[in-house]
Amino acid sequence: MAEEEERVREATTRLARVGVENVAGYLAGGVLAWNSAGLPLATVEQISVEELAARIKEDRTLQVLDVRRPPEWNGGHIREAIHIPLNRLSQNLDRLERQRPVAVICAGGYRSSIATSILERQTFTRITNVVGGMTAWLNARLEVVV
């Protein structure tokens, strides 16, 4: 969401870089205006990398979706992760099971937030965004595979 036209142009450019090219418009007044009008807001659960590591051990049904680009993935990733770059996510949803929970991760959180929106639009209901992404995962010295 962006409130100023310059930020809208920037967001549109960033979205196009990851394959989202159908931007219909922007929300005049931003989220604050939307909320002030009494319109509904949706949220996505946010978890830390430490919480993700614990969930991976505890919940065998959890799908970890890494939406980074191939060179980023090849530089190191979570062993249990499924790799689908964000710009290919819409075409590869069949690689995920809708009834199972999905934790989405990228490098820092921007692309994973976009991915959670794509998954929600495609009727996935148990979606979590990993705050800080792989940068936080590496800073926490959690295990990666190359």
PDB file of C-alpha atoms in Angstrom:
ATOM      1  CA  MET A   1       0.000   0.000   0.000  1.00  0.00           C
ATOM      2  CA  ALA A   2       1.217   3.471  -0.815  1.00  0.00           C
ATOM      3  CA  GLU A   3      -0.243   6.867  -0.080  1.00  0.00           C
ATOM      4  CA  GLU A   4       1.819   9.069  -2.406  1.00  0.00           C
ATOM      5  CA  GLU A   5       1.972   8.865  -6.189  1.00  0.00           C
ATOM      6  CA  GLU A   6       5.784   8.567  -6.237  1.00  0.00           C
ATOM      7  CA  ARG A   7       5.578   5.568  -3.891  1.00  0.00           C
ATOM      8  CA  VAL A   8       2.914   4.052  -6.154  1.00  0.00           C
ATOM      9  CA  ARG A   9       5.279   4.274  -9.150  1.00  0.00           C
ATOM     10  CA  GLU A  10       8.072   2.717  -7.087  1.00  0.00           C
ATOM     11  CA  ALA A  11       5.809  -0.107  -5.889  1.00  0.00           C
ATOM     12  CA  THR A  12       4.555  -0.757  -9.430  1.00  0.00           C
ATOM     13  CA  THR A  13       8.141  -1.045 -10.682  1.00  0.00           C
ATOM     14  CA  ARG A  14       9.110  -3.399  -7.850  1.00  0.00           C
ATOM     15  CA  LEU A  15       6.048  -5.564  -8.409  1.00  0.00           C
ATOM     16  CA  ALA A  16       6.808  -5.814 -12.138  1.00  0.00           C
ATOM     17  CA  ARG A  17      10.328  -7.017 -11.311  1.00  0.00           C
ATOM     18  CA  VAL A  18       8.865 -10.007  -9.497  1.00  0.00           C
ATOM     19  CA  GLY A  19       6.269 -10.791 -12.142  1.00  0.00           C
ATOM     20  CA  VAL A  20       3.219  -8.925 -10.799  1.00  0.00           C
ATOM     21  CA  GLU A  21       2.279  -6.692 -13.719  1.00  0.00           C
ATOM     22  CA  ASN A  22      -1.480  -6.279 -13.306  1.00  0.00           C
ATOM     23  CA  VAL A  23      -1.576  -3.329 -10.897  1.00  0.00           C
ATOM     24  CA  ALA A  24      -5.042  -1.836 -11.243  1.00  0.00           C
ATOM     25  CA  GLY A  25      -4.550   1.262  -9.105  1.00  0.00           C
ATOM     26  CA  TYR A  26      -3.749   2.438  -5.634  1.00  0.00           C
ATOM     27  CA  LEU A  27      -5.610   3.232  -2.457  1.00  0.00           C
ATOM     28  CA  ALA A  28      -6.097   6.989  -2.155  1.00  0.00           C
ATOM     29  CA  GLY A  29      -5.368   7.950   1.434  1.00  0.00           C
ATOM     30  CA  GLY A  30      -3.707   4.619   2.129  1.00  0.00           C
ATOM     31  CA  VAL A  31      -4.642   2.004   4.689  1.00  0.00           C
ATOM     32  CA  LEU A  32      -5.490   4.683   7.246  1.00  0.00           C
ATOM     33  CA  ALA A  33      -8.275   6.043   5.016  1.00  0.00           C
ATOM     34  CA  TRP A  34      -9.522   2.514   4.334  1.00  0.00           C
ATOM     35  CA  ASN A  35      -9.644   1.693   8.038  1.00  0.00           C
ATOM     36  CA  SER A  36     -11.219   5.064   8.907  1.00  0.00           C
ATOM     37  CA  ALA A  37     -14.001   4.273   6.443  1.00  0.00           C
ATOM     38  CA  GLY A  38     -14.783   1.166   8.485  1.00  0.00           C
ATOM     39  CA  LEU A  39     -13.741  -1.220   5.723  1.00  0.00           C
ATOM     40  CA  PRO A  40     -12.321  -4.638   6.642  1.00  0.00           C
ATOM     41  CA  LEU A  41      -8.598  -5.248   7.026  1.00  0.00           C
ATOM     42  CA  ALA A  42      -6.916  -8.622   6.652  1.00  0.00           C
ATOM     43  CA  THR A  43      -3.741  -9.693   8.381  1.00  0.00           C
ATOM     44  CA  VAL A  44      -1.213 -12.458   7.864  1.00  0.00           C
ATOM     45  CA  GLU A  45       0.472 -14.134  10.810  1.00  0.00           C
ATOM     46  CA  GLN A  46       4.079 -12.986  11.242  1.00  0.00           C
ATOM     47  CA  ILE A  47       6.666 -15.249  12.890  1.00  0.00           C
ATOM     48  CA  SER A  48      10.353 -14.962  13.723  1.00  0.00           C
ATOM     49  CA  VAL A  49      12.980 -17.236  12.222  1.00  0.00           C
ATOM     50  CA  GLU A  50      13.425 -18.862  15.619  1.00  0.00           C
ATOM     51  CA  GLU A  51       9.731 -19.680  15.716  1.00  0.00           C
ATOM     52  CA  LEU A  52       9.931 -21.064  12.173  1.00  0.00           C
ATOM     53  CA  ALA A  53      12.840 -23.321  13.174  1.00  0.00           C
ATOM     54  CA  ALA A  54      10.772 -24.654  16.084  1.00  0.00           C
ATOM     55  CA  ARG A  55       7.703 -25.200  13.884  1.00  0.00           C
ATOM     56  CA  ILE A  56       9.753 -27.116  11.319  1.00  0.00           C
ATOM     57  CA  LYS A  57      10.766 -29.555  14.065  1.00  0.00           C
ATOM     58  CA  GLU A  58       7.271 -29.815  15.585  1.00  0.00           C
ATOM     59  CA  ASP A  59       4.935 -29.799  12.576  1.00  0.00           C
ATOM     60  CA  ARG A  60       5.620 -32.289   9.784  1.00  0.00           C
ATOM     61  CA  THR A  61       2.732 -30.839   7.768  1.00  0.00           C
ATOM     62  CA  LEU A  62       4.359 -27.388   7.524  1.00  0.00           C
ATOM     63  CA  GLN A  63       5.433 -26.345   4.038  1.00  0.00           C
ATOM     64  CA  VAL A  64       8.272 -23.807   3.971  1.00  0.00           C
ATOM     65  CA  LEU A  65       8.098 -21.812   0.749  1.00  0.00           C
ATOM     66  CA  ASP A  66      11.235 -19.923  -0.320  1.00  0.00           C
ATOM     67  CA  VAL A  67      10.390 -17.333  -2.997  1.00  0.00           C
ATOM     68  CA  ARG A  68      13.900 -15.993  -3.617  1.00  0.00           C
ATOM     69  CA  ARG A  69      15.633 -16.001  -6.997  1.00  0.00           C
ATOM     70  CA  PRO A  70      17.652 -19.107  -7.993  1.00  0.00           C
ATOM     71  CA  PRO A  71      21.094 -17.573  -7.260  1.00  0.00           C
ATOM     72  CA  GLU A  72      19.924 -16.636  -3.749  1.00  0.00           C
ATOM     73  CA  TRP A  73      18.546 -20.152  -3.192  1.00  0.00           C
ATOM     74  CA  ASN A  74      21.782 -21.708  -4.461  1.00  0.00           C
ATOM     75  CA  GLY A  75      23.747 -19.597  -1.981  1.00  0.00           C
ATOM     76  CA  GLY A  76      22.025 -21.345   0.922  1.00  0.00           C
ATOM     77  CA  HIS A  77      18.512 -22.328   1.949  1.00  0.00           C
ATOM     78  CA  ILE A  78      16.483 -24.087   4.609  1.00  0.00           C
ATOM     79  CA  ARG A  79      16.724 -27.852   4.103  1.00  0.00           C
ATOM     80  CA  GLU A  80      12.964 -28.427   4.257  1.00  0.00           C
ATOM     81  CA  ALA A  81      12.067 -25.525   1.940  1.00  0.00           C
ATOM     82  CA  ILE A  82      10.275 -25.740  -1.379  1.00  0.00           C
ATOM     83  CA  HIS A  83      11.801 -23.322  -3.882  1.00  0.00           C
ATOM     84  CA  ILE A  84       9.427 -21.401  -6.124  1.00  0.00           C
ATOM     85  CA  PRO A  85      10.718 -17.954  -7.154  1.00  0.00           C
ATOM     86  CA  LEU A  86       8.092 -15.263  -6.644  1.00  0.00           C
ATOM     87  CA  ASN A  87       7.856 -14.480 -10.353  1.00  0.00           C
ATOM     88  CA  ARG A  88       6.874 -18.136 -10.989  1.00  0.00           C
ATOM     89  CA  LEU A  89       4.624 -18.687  -7.979  1.00  0.00           C
ATOM     90  CA  SER A  90       1.268 -18.276  -9.737  1.00  0.00           C
ATOM     91  CA  GLN A  91       2.246 -20.879 -12.339  1.00  0.00           C
ATOM     92  CA  ASN A  92       3.517 -23.401  -9.760  1.00  0.00           C
ATOM     93  CA  LEU A  93       0.842 -23.433  -7.067  1.00  0.00           C
ATOM     94  CA  ASP A  94       0.262 -27.134  -7.754  1.00  0.00           C
ATOM     95  CA  ARG A  95       3.571 -27.822  -5.981  1.00  0.00           C
ATOM     96  CA  LEU A  96       1.937 -26.776  -2.696  1.00  0.00           C
ATOM     97  CA  GLU A  97      -0.896 -28.450  -0.807  1.00  0.00           C
ATOM     98  CA  ARG A  98      -3.671 -25.967  -0.002  1.00  0.00           C
ATOM     99  CA  GLN A  99      -4.839 -27.803   3.123  1.00  0.00           C
ATOM    100  CA  ARG A 100      -1.380 -27.730   4.760  1.00  0.00           C
ATOM    101  CA  PRO A 101       0.146 -24.680   6.483  1.00  0.00           C
ATOM    102  CA  VAL A 102       2.648 -22.599   4.496  1.00  0.00           C
ATOM    103  CA  ALA A 103       5.419 -20.425   5.965  1.00  0.00           C
ATOM    104  CA  VAL A 104       6.779 -18.051   3.317  1.00  0.00           C
ATOM    105  CA  ILE A 105      10.344 -16.733   3.367  1.00  0.00           C
ATOM    106  CA  CYS A 106      12.496 -14.579   1.091  1.00  0.00           C
ATOM    107  CA  ALA A 107      15.662 -12.562   1.725  1.00  0.00           C
ATOM    108  CA  GLY A 108      14.180  -9.883   3.967  1.00  0.00           C
ATOM    109  CA  GLY A 109      10.385  -9.965   3.941  1.00  0.00           C
ATOM    110  CA  TYR A 110       9.273  -7.881   0.943  1.00  0.00           C
ATOM    111  CA  ARG A 111       8.778 -10.690  -1.577  1.00  0.00           C
ATOM    112  CA  SER A 112       7.355 -13.072   1.015  1.00  0.00           C
ATOM    113  CA  SER A 113       4.671 -10.488   1.830  1.00  0.00           C
ATOM    114  CA  ILE A 114       3.696 -10.350  -1.839  1.00  0.00           C
ATOM    115  CA  ALA A 115       3.701 -14.155  -1.982  1.00  0.00           C
ATOM    116  CA  THR A 116       1.332 -14.403   0.997  1.00  0.00           C
ATOM    117  CA  SER A 117      -1.119 -12.169  -0.865  1.00  0.00           C
ATOM    118  CA  ILE A 118      -0.891 -14.378  -3.955  1.00  0.00           C
ATOM    119  CA  LEU A 119      -1.508 -17.488  -1.851  1.00  0.00           C
ATOM    120  CA  GLU A 120      -4.500 -15.896  -0.115  1.00  0.00           C
ATOM    121  CA  ARG A 121      -6.059 -15.020  -3.484  1.00  0.00           C
ATOM    122  CA  GLN A 122      -5.621 -18.671  -4.483  1.00  0.00           C
ATOM    123  CA  THR A 123      -7.568 -19.987  -1.452  1.00  0.00           C
ATOM    124  CA  PHE A 124      -4.632 -20.972   0.745  1.00  0.00           C
ATOM    125  CA  THR A 125      -5.794 -20.279   4.294  1.00  0.00           C
ATOM    126  CA  ARG A 126      -2.989 -21.248   6.692  1.00  0.00           C
ATOM    127  CA  ILE A 127      -0.277 -18.804   5.630  1.00  0.00           C
ATOM    128  CA  THR A 128       2.533 -17.304   7.703  1.00  0.00           C
ATOM    129  CA  ASN A 129       5.127 -14.698   6.742  1.00  0.00           C
ATOM    130  CA  VAL A 130       8.651 -15.084   8.156  1.00  0.00           C
ATOM    131  CA  VAL A 131       9.868 -11.717   9.453  1.00  0.00           C
ATOM    132  CA  GLY A 132      13.399 -10.794   8.405  1.00  0.00           C
ATOM    133  CA  GLY A 133      13.652 -13.656   5.925  1.00  0.00           C
ATOM    134  CA  MET A 134      16.864 -15.518   5.226  1.00  0.00           C
ATOM    135  CA  THR A 135      18.891 -12.532   6.398  1.00  0.00           C
ATOM    136  CA  ALA A 136      17.461 -13.033   9.896  1.00  0.00           C
ATOM    137  CA  TRP A 137      17.813 -16.831   9.549  1.00  0.00           C
ATOM    138  CA  LEU A 138      21.528 -16.493   8.792  1.00  0.00           C
ATOM    139  CA  ASN A 139      22.036 -13.875  11.517  1.00  0.00           C
ATOM    140  CA  ALA A 140      20.466 -16.321  13.988  1.00  0.00           C
ATOM    141  CA  ARG A 141      23.005 -18.922  12.807  1.00  0.00           C
ATOM    142  CA  LEU A 142      20.308 -21.419  11.922  1.00  0.00           C
ATOM    143  CA  GLU A 143      21.137 -24.328   9.612  1.00  0.00           C
ATOM    144  CA  VAL A 144      21.316 -23.823   5.857  1.00  0.00           C
ATOM    145  CA  VAL A 145      22.189 -26.179   3.037  1.00  0.00           C
ATOM    146  CA  VAL A 146      23.894 -25.277  -0.221  1.00  0.00           C
TER     147      VAL A 146
END
